[in-house]
Amino acid sequence: MENGEAKSIGWNFRPTGDAEKAGGLTIRGVLNAIMSNIDGGDSRPVIPLGHGDPSAFPCFRTTPAAEEAIVSAVTSAKYNSYSPTVGILPARRAVAEYLNRDLPYKLSPDDVFLTLGCTQAIEVTLSVLARPHANILLPRPGFPYYEAHAAYCGLEMRHFDLLPDQNWEIDLDGVQALADSNTVAMVIINPGNPCGNVYTYKHLSEVAETAKKLGILVIADEVYGHLAFGTNPFVPMGTFGSVVPVVTLGSISKRWLVPGWRMGWLVTSDPKGILKKTKIVDSIMSLLNITSDPATFIQGALPQILENTNEDFFSKTIETLKITADICYNKIKEINCISCPHKPEGSMFVMVKLNVSLLDGIEDEMDFCLKLAKEESVIILPGSSIGSKGWLRVTFAVEPSSLEDGLERLKSFCQKYQKSN
């Protein structure tokens, strides 16, 4: 076909959803842009303080129990076939029993749907809620994959604020002001990504009562569940399932330090059966019928992973995160142009405020991160990519010596650009 003829045809196909907008909202895309700015002539190692994958560091290696469970599942030859679309029964039962340890009622395997990591759980949940004119309430700052998928499936996004001067609690008055008859759900992330906070039982109870008043679902992203090392213990949102229906999203990615294994779950915490009556459960099952499943051998290993992991492994991970959180908080206090409103108490991240007015030659936080990568080979995520202009998200799930090195480079960079009196 001649080029002129090709240009004259009115082709009928085009992408569904706002694909361009969705693609521009990902953390991965922003970090790739920053990584591309690294000066190849710098002989020092790159310090990744913008990522969410600690598994590259020896101090964050997964437990032998998980590795042995995978080997056993593969060599058994029992898991070479397709799995049911909702996941194999022993794995779903194991997830229900794992979550039941912290709940006042009992989940059944029928409440559990296995997914390709927590990201597929997000995709499925938002997709089944995306009816015409529906809107969803998302935290700011938050995890931009929610924005990306909401944009792609046509869900209107409305953002409520997390309050830095109140340890990043949810602005519940703001939630009520945003909601209307087309609001279908609100998302909470606990322990917090990107803020490093852990919500109290009291605050989660208030969230549940607010959602009940509004008649909306709570989507509880608990991918960092139990990674809490401050004064507040981790409380699952499913605790309040008798007050308001909760869809809990989780995985083994962070607590077991294996994000590449892509083993997650979507769980309906709904003892009153509201999600069944409203056909949400049927919609989840229907959507899973036309999507991919987690690798069957990893599903086969899941019961052993959940049941056989020694508490010492979890304690070691928590202690390491506590050490690195302390390093991060204390080192940042030495940097004049950066402030941290709260010491992180959970997850693997902390939000810090950047005062560019104290710096010469830095336009905003994106410019700051690009120049930091180029000049110091340190990667930090700009807050504008997660809904908080003027802020930075710093990862402390890094080998302690590497974290100290990276923060020293950050301090030197800030001193270099600091305005003279």
CSV table of C-alpha atoms in Angstrom, one decimal:
chain,number,residue,atom,x,y,z
A,1,MET,CA,0.0,0.0,0.0
A,2,GLU,CA,1.3,3.4,-0.9
A,3,ASN,CA,1.9,5.9,1.9
A,4,GLY,CA,-0.6,8.3,0.5
A,5,GLU,CA,-3.3,5.7,0.4
A,6,ALA,CA,-2.6,4.6,4.0
A,7,LYS,CA,-2.9,8.3,5.2
A,8,SER,CA,-6.3,8.7,3.4
A,9,ILE,CA,-8.0,5.7,5.2
A,10,GLY,CA,-10.1,6.6,8.2
A,11,TRP,CA,-9.1,3.8,10.6
A,12,ASN,CA,-11.7,2.8,13.1
A,13,PHE,CA,-9.4,1.5,15.9
A,14,ARG,CA,-8.1,3.6,18.8
A,15,PRO,CA,-7.1,2.8,22.4
A,16,THR,CA,-9.7,2.3,25.0
A,17,GLY,CA,-9.6,4.5,28.1
A,18,ASP,CA,-7.3,7.4,28.6
A,19,ALA,CA,-4.2,5.3,27.9
A,20,GLU,CA,-1.8,8.3,27.5
A,21,LYS,CA,-2.9,9.8,30.8
A,22,ALA,CA,-2.8,6.5,32.6
A,23,GLY,CA,0.8,5.8,31.3
A,24,GLY,CA,2.0,9.1,32.5
A,25,LEU,CA,0.9,8.5,36.1
A,26,THR,CA,3.2,5.6,37.0
A,27,ILE,CA,6.0,5.7,39.5
A,28,ARG,CA,8.0,3.4,37.2
A,29,GLY,CA,7.8,5.9,34.4
A,30,VAL,CA,9.0,8.8,36.6
A,31,LEU,CA,11.8,6.8,38.0
A,32,ASN,CA,12.9,5.6,34.6
A,33,ALA,CA,13.1,9.3,33.5
A,34,ILE,CA,15.2,10.1,36.5
A,35,MET,CA,17.5,7.1,36.1
A,36,SER,CA,18.1,8.1,32.5
A,37,ASN,CA,19.7,11.3,33.8
A,38,ILE,CA,22.5,9.5,35.7
A,39,ASP,CA,26.0,10.5,34.5
A,40,GLY,CA,27.7,7.3,33.3
A,41,GLY,CA,31.0,8.8,34.3
A,42,ASP,CA,30.3,8.6,38.0
A,43,SER,CA,32.2,5.6,39.3
A,44,ARG,CA,30.1,5.4,42.5
A,45,PRO,CA,27.2,3.0,42.8
A,46,VAL,CA,23.7,4.2,42.2
A,47,ILE,CA,21.8,4.5,45.5
A,48,PRO,CA,18.1,3.7,44.8
A,49,LEU,CA,16.1,5.7,47.3
A,50,GLY,CA,13.1,6.0,45.1
A,51,HIS,CA,12.1,2.3,44.6
A,52,GLY,CA,9.9,-0.1,46.6
A,53,ASP,CA,12.0,-3.2,46.1
A,54,PRO,CA,14.3,-4.1,49.0
A,55,SER,CA,15.0,-7.6,47.7
A,56,ALA,CA,18.2,-6.5,45.9
A,57,PHE,CA,19.9,-6.0,49.3
A,58,PRO,CA,21.4,-8.9,51.3
A,59,CYS,CA,19.8,-7.7,54.6
A,60,PHE,CA,16.4,-8.0,53.0
A,61,ARG,CA,16.5,-11.6,51.6
A,62,THR,CA,13.4,-13.7,51.9
A,63,THR,CA,13.1,-16.6,54.4
A,64,PRO,CA,14.5,-20.1,53.5
A,65,ALA,CA,11.0,-21.4,54.3
A,66,ALA,CA,9.6,-19.5,51.3
A,67,GLU,CA,12.4,-20.7,49.0
A,68,GLU,CA,12.0,-24.3,50.2
A,69,ALA,CA,8.2,-24.1,49.6
A,70,ILE,CA,8.7,-23.0,46.0
A,71,VAL,CA,11.2,-25.8,45.3
A,72,SER,CA,8.9,-28.3,46.9
A,73,ALA,CA,5.9,-27.1,44.8
A,74,VAL,CA,7.9,-27.2,41.6
A,75,THR,CA,9.4,-30.7,42.2
A,76,SER,CA,6.1,-32.2,43.3
A,77,ALA,CA,4.8,-31.9,39.7
A,78,LYS,CA,1.3,-31.2,41.2
A,79,TYR,CA,1.2,-27.6,40.0
A,80,ASN,CA,1.9,-27.8,36.3
A,81,SER,CA,-1.7,-27.3,35.2
A,82,TYR,CA,-4.0,-24.3,34.9
A,83,SER,CA,-5.5,-23.2,38.2
A,84,PRO,CA,-9.1,-22.1,38.8
A,85,THR,CA,-9.5,-18.5,37.9
A,86,VAL,CA,-10.1,-17.6,41.6
A,87,GLY,CA,-7.0,-19.5,42.7
A,88,ILE,CA,-6.5,-23.1,44.0
A,89,LEU,CA,-8.4,-24.0,47.1
A,90,PRO,CA,-5.5,-24.8,49.5
A,91,ALA,CA,-3.9,-21.4,48.7
A,92,ARG,CA,-7.2,-19.5,49.2
A,93,ARG,CA,-7.8,-21.4,52.5
A,94,ALA,CA,-4.3,-20.5,53.6
A,95,VAL,CA,-4.8,-16.8,53.0
A,96,ALA,CA,-8.1,-16.9,54.8
A,97,GLU,CA,-6.5,-18.6,57.8
A,98,TYR,CA,-3.6,-16.1,57.7
A,99,LEU,CA,-5.9,-13.1,57.8
A,100,ASN,CA,-8.2,-14.7,60.4
A,101,ARG,CA,-5.4,-14.4,63.0
A,102,ASP,CA,-6.2,-10.7,63.3
A,103,LEU,CA,-9.9,-10.5,62.6
A,104,PRO,CA,-12.9,-10.7,65.0
A,105,TYR,CA,-14.8,-13.0,62.6
A,106,LYS,CA,-13.8,-15.8,60.2
A,107,LEU,CA,-13.1,-15.4,56.5
A,108,SER,CA,-13.7,-18.5,54.3
A,109,PRO,CA,-11.8,-19.5,51.2
A,110,ASP,CA,-14.7,-18.2,49.2
A,111,ASP,CA,-13.9,-14.7,50.4
A,112,VAL,CA,-10.4,-14.9,48.9
A,113,PHE,CA,-9.4,-14.3,45.2
A,114,LEU,CA,-5.8,-14.8,44.2
A,115,THR,CA,-4.2,-12.2,42.0
A,116,LEU,CA,-1.0,-11.4,40.1
A,117,GLY,CA,0.4,-9.4,42.9
A,118,CYS,CA,-1.4,-6.5,44.5
A,119,THR,CA,-1.5,-4.6,41.2
A,120,GLN,CA,-3.9,-7.0,39.6
A,121,ALA,CA,-6.0,-6.8,42.8
A,122,ILE,CA,-6.2,-3.0,42.3
A,123,GLU,CA,-7.1,-3.5,38.6
A,124,VAL,CA,-9.9,-5.9,39.3
A,125,THR,CA,-11.4,-3.9,42.1
A,126,LEU,CA,-11.4,-0.6,40.3
A,127,SER,CA,-12.7,-2.3,37.1
A,128,VAL,CA,-15.7,-3.8,38.7
A,129,LEU,CA,-16.6,-0.5,40.3
A,130,ALA,CA,-16.3,1.6,37.0
A,131,ARG,CA,-19.9,2.1,36.1
A,132,PRO,CA,-20.8,5.2,34.1
A,133,HIS,CA,-20.5,8.5,36.1
A,134,ALA,CA,-19.0,6.7,39.1
A,135,ASN,CA,-16.2,8.4,41.1
A,136,ILE,CA,-13.7,7.1,43.6
A,137,LEU,CA,-12.0,8.8,46.5
A,138,LEU,CA,-8.2,8.5,46.6
A,139,PRO,CA,-5.6,9.6,49.1
A,140,ARG,CA,-3.2,12.5,48.4
A,141,PRO,CA,-0.3,11.7,48.6
A,142,GLY,CA,-0.9,8.1,47.6
A,143,PHE,CA,0.1,5.3,45.2
A,144,PRO,CA,-0.4,6.5,41.7
A,145,TYR,CA,-1.3,3.1,40.2
A,146,TYR,CA,-4.8,3.8,41.5
A,147,GLU,CA,-4.9,7.0,39.5
A,148,ALA,CA,-3.4,5.3,36.4
A,149,HIS,CA,-6.0,2.5,36.4
A,150,ALA,CA,-8.9,4.7,37.3
A,151,ALA,CA,-8.0,6.9,34.3
A,152,TYR,CA,-7.8,3.9,32.1
A,153,CYS,CA,-11.2,2.4,33.1
A,154,GLY,CA,-13.0,5.7,33.2
A,155,LEU,CA,-13.5,6.2,37.0
A,156,GLU,CA,-13.6,9.8,38.0
A,157,MET,CA,-11.0,10.5,40.7
A,158,ARG,CA,-11.5,12.8,43.7
A,159,HIS,CA,-8.6,13.3,46.1
A,160,PHE,CA,-8.8,13.6,49.9
A,161,ASP,CA,-5.8,14.9,51.8
A,162,LEU,CA,-3.6,13.1,54.3
A,163,LEU,CA,-2.7,15.5,57.1
A,164,PRO,CA,1.1,15.8,57.8
A,165,ASP,CA,0.6,17.7,61.1
A,166,GLN,CA,-1.7,14.8,62.3
A,167,ASN,CA,0.7,12.0,61.5
A,168,TRP,CA,-0.8,11.7,58.0
A,169,GLU,CA,-4.3,10.8,59.2
A,170,ILE,CA,-7.2,11.1,56.7
A,171,ASP,CA,-9.0,14.3,56.4
A,172,LEU,CA,-12.4,12.8,57.1
A,173,ASP,CA,-14.3,16.1,56.8
A,174,GLY,CA,-12.7,16.4,53.3
A,175,VAL,CA,-13.9,12.9,52.4
A,176,GLN,CA,-17.5,13.8,53.3
A,177,ALA,CA,-17.3,17.0,51.3
A,178,LEU,CA,-16.0,15.1,48.2
A,179,ALA,CA,-18.6,12.3,48.2
A,180,ASP,CA,-21.9,12.3,46.4
A,181,SER,CA,-24.4,9.8,45.1
A,182,ASN,CA,-22.0,8.6,42.5
A,183,THR,CA,-19.1,7.9,44.9
A,184,VAL,CA,-18.5,4.1,45.0
A,185,ALA,CA,-15.5,3.7,47.3
A,186,MET,CA,-12.6,5.3,49.1
A,187,VAL,CA,-9.0,3.9,49.2
A,188,ILE,CA,-6.8,3.7,52.3
A,189,ILE,CA,-3.2,2.5,52.4
A,190,ASN,CA,-2.1,1.2,55.7
A,191,PRO,CA,0.8,1.0,56.7
A,192,GLY,CA,1.2,4.1,54.5
A,193,ASN,CA,2.8,4.3,51.1
A,194,PRO,CA,4.2,7.0,50.7
A,195,CYS,CA,4.0,8.5,54.2
A,196,GLY,CA,5.3,5.7,56.5
A,197,ASN,CA,2.4,6.2,58.9
A,198,VAL,CA,0.4,3.5,60.7
A,199,TYR,CA,-3.3,4.3,61.4
A,200,THR,CA,-4.6,3.7,65.0
A,201,TYR,CA,-7.6,1.5,65.7
A,202,LYS,CA,-9.6,4.7,66.6
A,203,HIS,CA,-8.9,6.4,63.3
A,204,LEU,CA,-9.8,3.3,61.3
A,205,SER,CA,-13.0,3.0,63.3
A,206,GLU,CA,-13.8,6.6,62.2
A,207,VAL,CA,-13.0,5.8,58.6
A,208,ALA,CA,-15.4,2.8,58.8
A,209,GLU,CA,-18.2,5.0,60.3
A,210,THR,CA,-17.6,7.7,57.7
A,211,ALA,CA,-17.8,5.2,54.8
A,212,LYS,CA,-21.0,3.6,56.3
A,213,LYS,CA,-22.6,7.1,56.5
A,214,LEU,CA,-21.7,7.7,52.8
A,215,GLY,CA,-22.8,4.2,51.7
A,216,ILE,CA,-19.4,3.5,50.1
A,217,LEU,CA,-17.0,0.6,50.0
A,218,VAL,CA,-13.6,0.8,51.7
A,219,ILE,CA,-10.7,-0.5,49.6
A,220,ALA,CA,-7.9,-1.3,52.1
A,221,ASP,CA,-4.5,-1.6,50.5
A,222,GLU,CA,-2.5,-3.6,53.1
A,223,VAL,CA,0.4,-4.7,50.9
A,224,TYR,CA,2.7,-3.4,53.8
A,225,GLY,CA,0.6,-5.2,56.4
A,226,HIS,CA,2.4,-5.9,59.7
A,227,LEU,CA,5.4,-3.9,58.6
A,228,ALA,CA,4.9,-1.6,61.6
A,229,PHE,CA,7.7,-0.6,64.0
A,230,GLY,CA,6.5,2.5,65.9
A,231,THR,CA,4.0,3.1,68.7
A,232,ASN,CA,0.9,2.0,66.6
A,233,PRO,CA,0.4,-1.7,66.0
A,234,PHE,CA,-1.0,-2.7,62.6
A,235,VAL,CA,-4.8,-3.1,62.6
A,236,PRO,CA,-6.4,-4.6,59.5
A,237,MET,CA,-9.3,-2.6,58.1
A,238,GLY,CA,-11.2,-5.9,57.8
A,239,THR,CA,-11.6,-5.6,61.6
A,240,PHE,CA,-14.5,-3.2,60.8
A,241,GLY,CA,-16.1,-5.4,58.1
A,242,SER,CA,-19.3,-5.6,60.2
A,243,VAL,CA,-19.6,-1.8,60.0
A,244,VAL,CA,-18.8,-1.3,56.4
A,245,PRO,CA,-17.9,-3.7,53.5
A,246,VAL,CA,-14.1,-3.8,53.0
A,247,VAL,CA,-12.1,-5.1,50.1
A,248,THR,CA,-8.7,-5.9,51.4
A,249,LEU,CA,-5.8,-6.0,48.9
A,250,GLY,CA,-2.6,-7.7,49.9
A,251,SER,CA,0.3,-9.9,48.9
A,252,ILE,CA,3.5,-11.6,50.0
A,253,SER,CA,5.6,-9.1,48.1
A,254,LYS,CA,6.7,-6.8,51.0
A,255,ARG,CA,6.4,-8.8,54.2
A,256,TRP,CA,8.2,-11.7,52.6
A,257,LEU,CA,10.5,-9.5,50.5
A,258,VAL,CA,9.6,-11.2,47.1
A,259,PRO,CA,7.8,-8.6,44.9
A,260,GLY,CA,8.9,-10.4,41.8
A,261,TRP,CA,6.9,-13.5,42.7
A,262,ARG,CA,3.7,-11.6,41.9
A,263,MET,CA,1.5,-13.4,44.5
A,264,GLY,CA,-1.3,-11.3,45.8
A,265,TRP,CA,-4.9,-11.5,46.9
A,266,LEU,CA,-8.2,-9.6,46.9
A,267,VAL,CA,-10.4,-10.4,49.9
A,268,THR,CA,-14.0,-9.4,50.7
A,269,SER,CA,-14.2,-8.7,54.4
A,270,ASP,CA,-18.0,-8.5,54.5
A,271,PRO,CA,-19.6,-10.7,57.2
A,272,LYS,CA,-23.1,-9.1,56.4
A,273,GLY,CA,-22.9,-10.3,52.8
A,274,ILE,CA,-23.5,-6.8,51.3
A,275,LEU,CA,-21.0,-7.3,48.4
A,276,LYS,CA,-22.8,-10.5,47.4
A,277,LYS,CA,-26.2,-8.8,47.5
A,278,THR,CA,-24.9,-6.0,45.3
A,279,LYS,CA,-23.3,-8.5,42.8
A,280,ILE,CA,-19.8,-7.1,43.4
A,281,VAL,CA,-18.5,-10.6,44.2
A,282,ASP,CA,-20.1,-12.0,41.0
A,283,SER,CA,-18.4,-9.2,39.0
A,284,ILE,CA,-15.1,-10.0,40.6
A,285,MET,CA,-15.4,-13.6,39.6
A,286,SER,CA,-16.5,-12.7,36.1
A,287,LEU,CA,-13.6,-10.4,35.5
A,288,LEU,CA,-11.1,-13.0,36.9
A,289,ASN,CA,-12.5,-15.4,34.2
A,290,ILE,CA,-10.9,-13.2,31.5
A,291,THR,CA,-7.6,-12.3,33.1
A,292,SER,CA,-4.4,-14.1,33.9
A,293,ASP,CA,-3.7,-16.1,37.1
A,294,PRO,CA,-0.7,-16.2,39.4
A,295,ALA,CA,1.7,-19.0,38.5
A,296,THR,CA,0.2,-22.2,39.8
A,297,PHE,CA,3.4,-23.4,41.5
A,298,ILE,CA,3.6,-20.2,43.5
A,299,GLN,CA,0.0,-20.8,44.5
A,300,GLY,CA,0.9,-24.3,45.5
A,301,ALA,CA,3.7,-23.0,47.7
A,302,LEU,CA,1.6,-20.4,49.4
A,303,PRO,CA,0.2,-22.5,52.2
A,304,GLN,CA,3.8,-23.5,53.3
A,305,ILE,CA,5.0,-19.9,52.9
A,306,LEU,CA,2.2,-18.6,55.1
A,307,GLU,CA,2.3,-21.4,57.7
A,308,ASN,CA,6.0,-22.2,58.0
A,309,THR,CA,7.7,-18.8,58.1
A,310,ASN,CA,9.3,-18.4,61.5
A,311,GLU,CA,8.5,-15.2,63.5
A,312,ASP,CA,12.2,-14.6,63.8
A,313,PHE,CA,12.3,-13.8,60.1
A,314,PHE,CA,9.6,-11.1,60.5
A,315,SER,CA,11.2,-9.7,63.6
A,316,LYS,CA,14.6,-9.4,61.8
A,317,THR,CA,12.9,-7.5,58.9
A,318,ILE,CA,11.1,-5.2,61.3
A,319,GLU,CA,14.3,-4.5,63.3
A,320,THR,CA,16.2,-3.7,60.1
A,321,LEU,CA,13.5,-1.4,58.9
A,322,LYS,CA,13.4,0.3,62.3
A,323,ILE,CA,17.2,0.9,62.0
A,324,THR,CA,17.1,2.2,58.5
A,325,ALA,CA,14.1,4.5,59.3
A,326,ASP,CA,16.1,5.9,62.2
A,327,ILE,CA,19.1,6.5,59.9
A,328,CYS,CA,16.8,8.2,57.4
A,329,TYR,CA,15.0,10.4,59.9
A,330,ASN,CA,18.2,11.5,61.7
A,331,LYS,CA,20.2,12.2,58.6
A,332,ILE,CA,17.4,14.3,57.0
A,333,LYS,CA,17.4,16.5,60.1
A,334,GLU,CA,20.9,17.5,59.2
A,335,ILE,CA,19.8,18.9,55.8
A,336,ASN,CA,18.5,22.5,56.0
A,337,CYS,CA,16.3,22.5,52.9
A,338,ILE,CA,14.5,19.3,53.8
A,339,SER,CA,12.2,18.6,56.7
A,340,CYS,CA,10.4,15.5,57.9
A,341,PRO,CA,7.1,16.1,59.7
A,342,HIS,CA,7.0,12.6,61.3
A,343,LYS,CA,9.4,9.8,61.9
A,344,PRO,CA,8.2,6.8,59.8
A,345,GLU,CA,6.5,4.1,61.8
A,346,GLY,CA,5.7,1.6,59.0
A,347,SER,CA,6.0,0.5,55.4
A,348,MET,CA,9.3,1.4,53.7
A,349,PHE,CA,8.9,5.1,52.8
A,350,VAL,CA,8.8,8.6,54.3
A,351,MET,CA,7.6,11.8,52.9
A,352,VAL,CA,9.8,14.9,53.3
A,353,LYS,CA,9.2,18.5,52.5
A,354,LEU,CA,11.6,20.3,50.1
A,355,ASN,CA,12.1,24.0,50.5
A,356,VAL,CA,13.4,25.1,47.1
A,357,SER,CA,13.4,28.7,48.2
A,358,LEU,CA,16.6,27.9,50.1
A,359,LEU,CA,18.4,26.6,47.0
A,360,ASP,CA,19.9,28.4,44.0
A,361,GLY,CA,19.4,26.9,40.5
A,362,ILE,CA,16.7,24.4,41.5
A,363,GLU,CA,13.2,25.0,39.9
A,364,ASP,CA,11.1,22.4,41.7
A,365,GLU,CA,11.3,18.9,43.2
A,366,MET,CA,11.4,17.3,39.7
A,367,ASP,CA,14.4,19.4,38.8
A,368,PHE,CA,15.9,18.6,42.2
A,369,CYS,CA,15.6,14.9,41.6
A,370,LEU,CA,17.0,15.0,38.0
A,371,LYS,CA,20.0,17.0,39.1
A,372,LEU,CA,20.6,14.8,42.1
A,373,ALA,CA,20.6,11.7,39.9
A,374,LYS,CA,23.0,13.3,37.4
A,375,GLU,CA,25.4,14.8,40.0
A,376,GLU,CA,25.3,12.3,42.9
A,377,SER,CA,23.8,9.1,41.4
A,378,VAL,CA,21.1,9.1,44.0
A,379,ILE,CA,17.5,8.3,43.0
A,380,ILE,CA,14.6,9.9,44.9
A,381,LEU,CA,11.0,10.1,43.8
A,382,PRO,CA,9.5,13.7,43.4
A,383,GLY,CA,6.3,14.2,45.3
A,384,SER,CA,4.5,15.7,42.3
A,385,SER,CA,4.3,12.2,40.9
A,386,ILE,CA,2.3,11.0,43.9
A,387,GLY,CA,0.1,14.1,44.3
A,388,SER,CA,2.3,16.2,46.6
A,389,LYS,CA,4.1,19.0,44.9
A,390,GLY,CA,7.0,20.3,46.9
A,391,TRP,CA,7.6,17.0,48.6
A,392,LEU,CA,9.9,14.0,48.1
A,393,ARG,CA,9.3,10.3,48.8
A,394,VAL,CA,12.4,8.6,50.2
A,395,THR,CA,12.8,4.8,50.5
A,396,PHE,CA,14.7,3.5,53.6
A,397,ALA,CA,14.4,-0.2,52.7
A,398,VAL,CA,18.0,-0.2,51.7
A,399,GLU,CA,21.2,-1.7,53.1
A,400,PRO,CA,22.1,0.6,56.1
A,401,SER,CA,25.6,1.4,54.7
A,402,SER,CA,24.1,2.3,51.3
A,403,LEU,CA,21.4,4.4,52.9
A,404,GLU,CA,24.0,6.4,54.9
A,405,ASP,CA,26.1,6.9,51.7
A,406,GLY,CA,23.1,8.0,49.7
A,407,LEU,CA,21.9,10.5,52.4
A,408,GLU,CA,25.4,11.9,52.7
A,409,ARG,CA,25.4,12.5,49.0
A,410,LEU,CA,22.0,14.1,49.3
A,411,LYS,CA,23.3,16.4,52.1
A,412,SER,CA,26.4,17.4,50.0
A,413,PHE,CA,24.1,18.1,47.0
A,414,CYS,CA,21.9,20.4,49.1
A,415,GLN,CA,24.9,22.2,50.5
A,416,LYS,CA,26.3,22.8,47.0
A,417,TYR,CA,23.0,24.5,45.9
A,418,GLN,CA,22.3,26.3,49.2
A,419,LYS,CA,21.8,30.0,48.9
A,420,SER,CA,24.4,32.2,50.5
A,421,ASN,CA,23.3,34.5,53.3
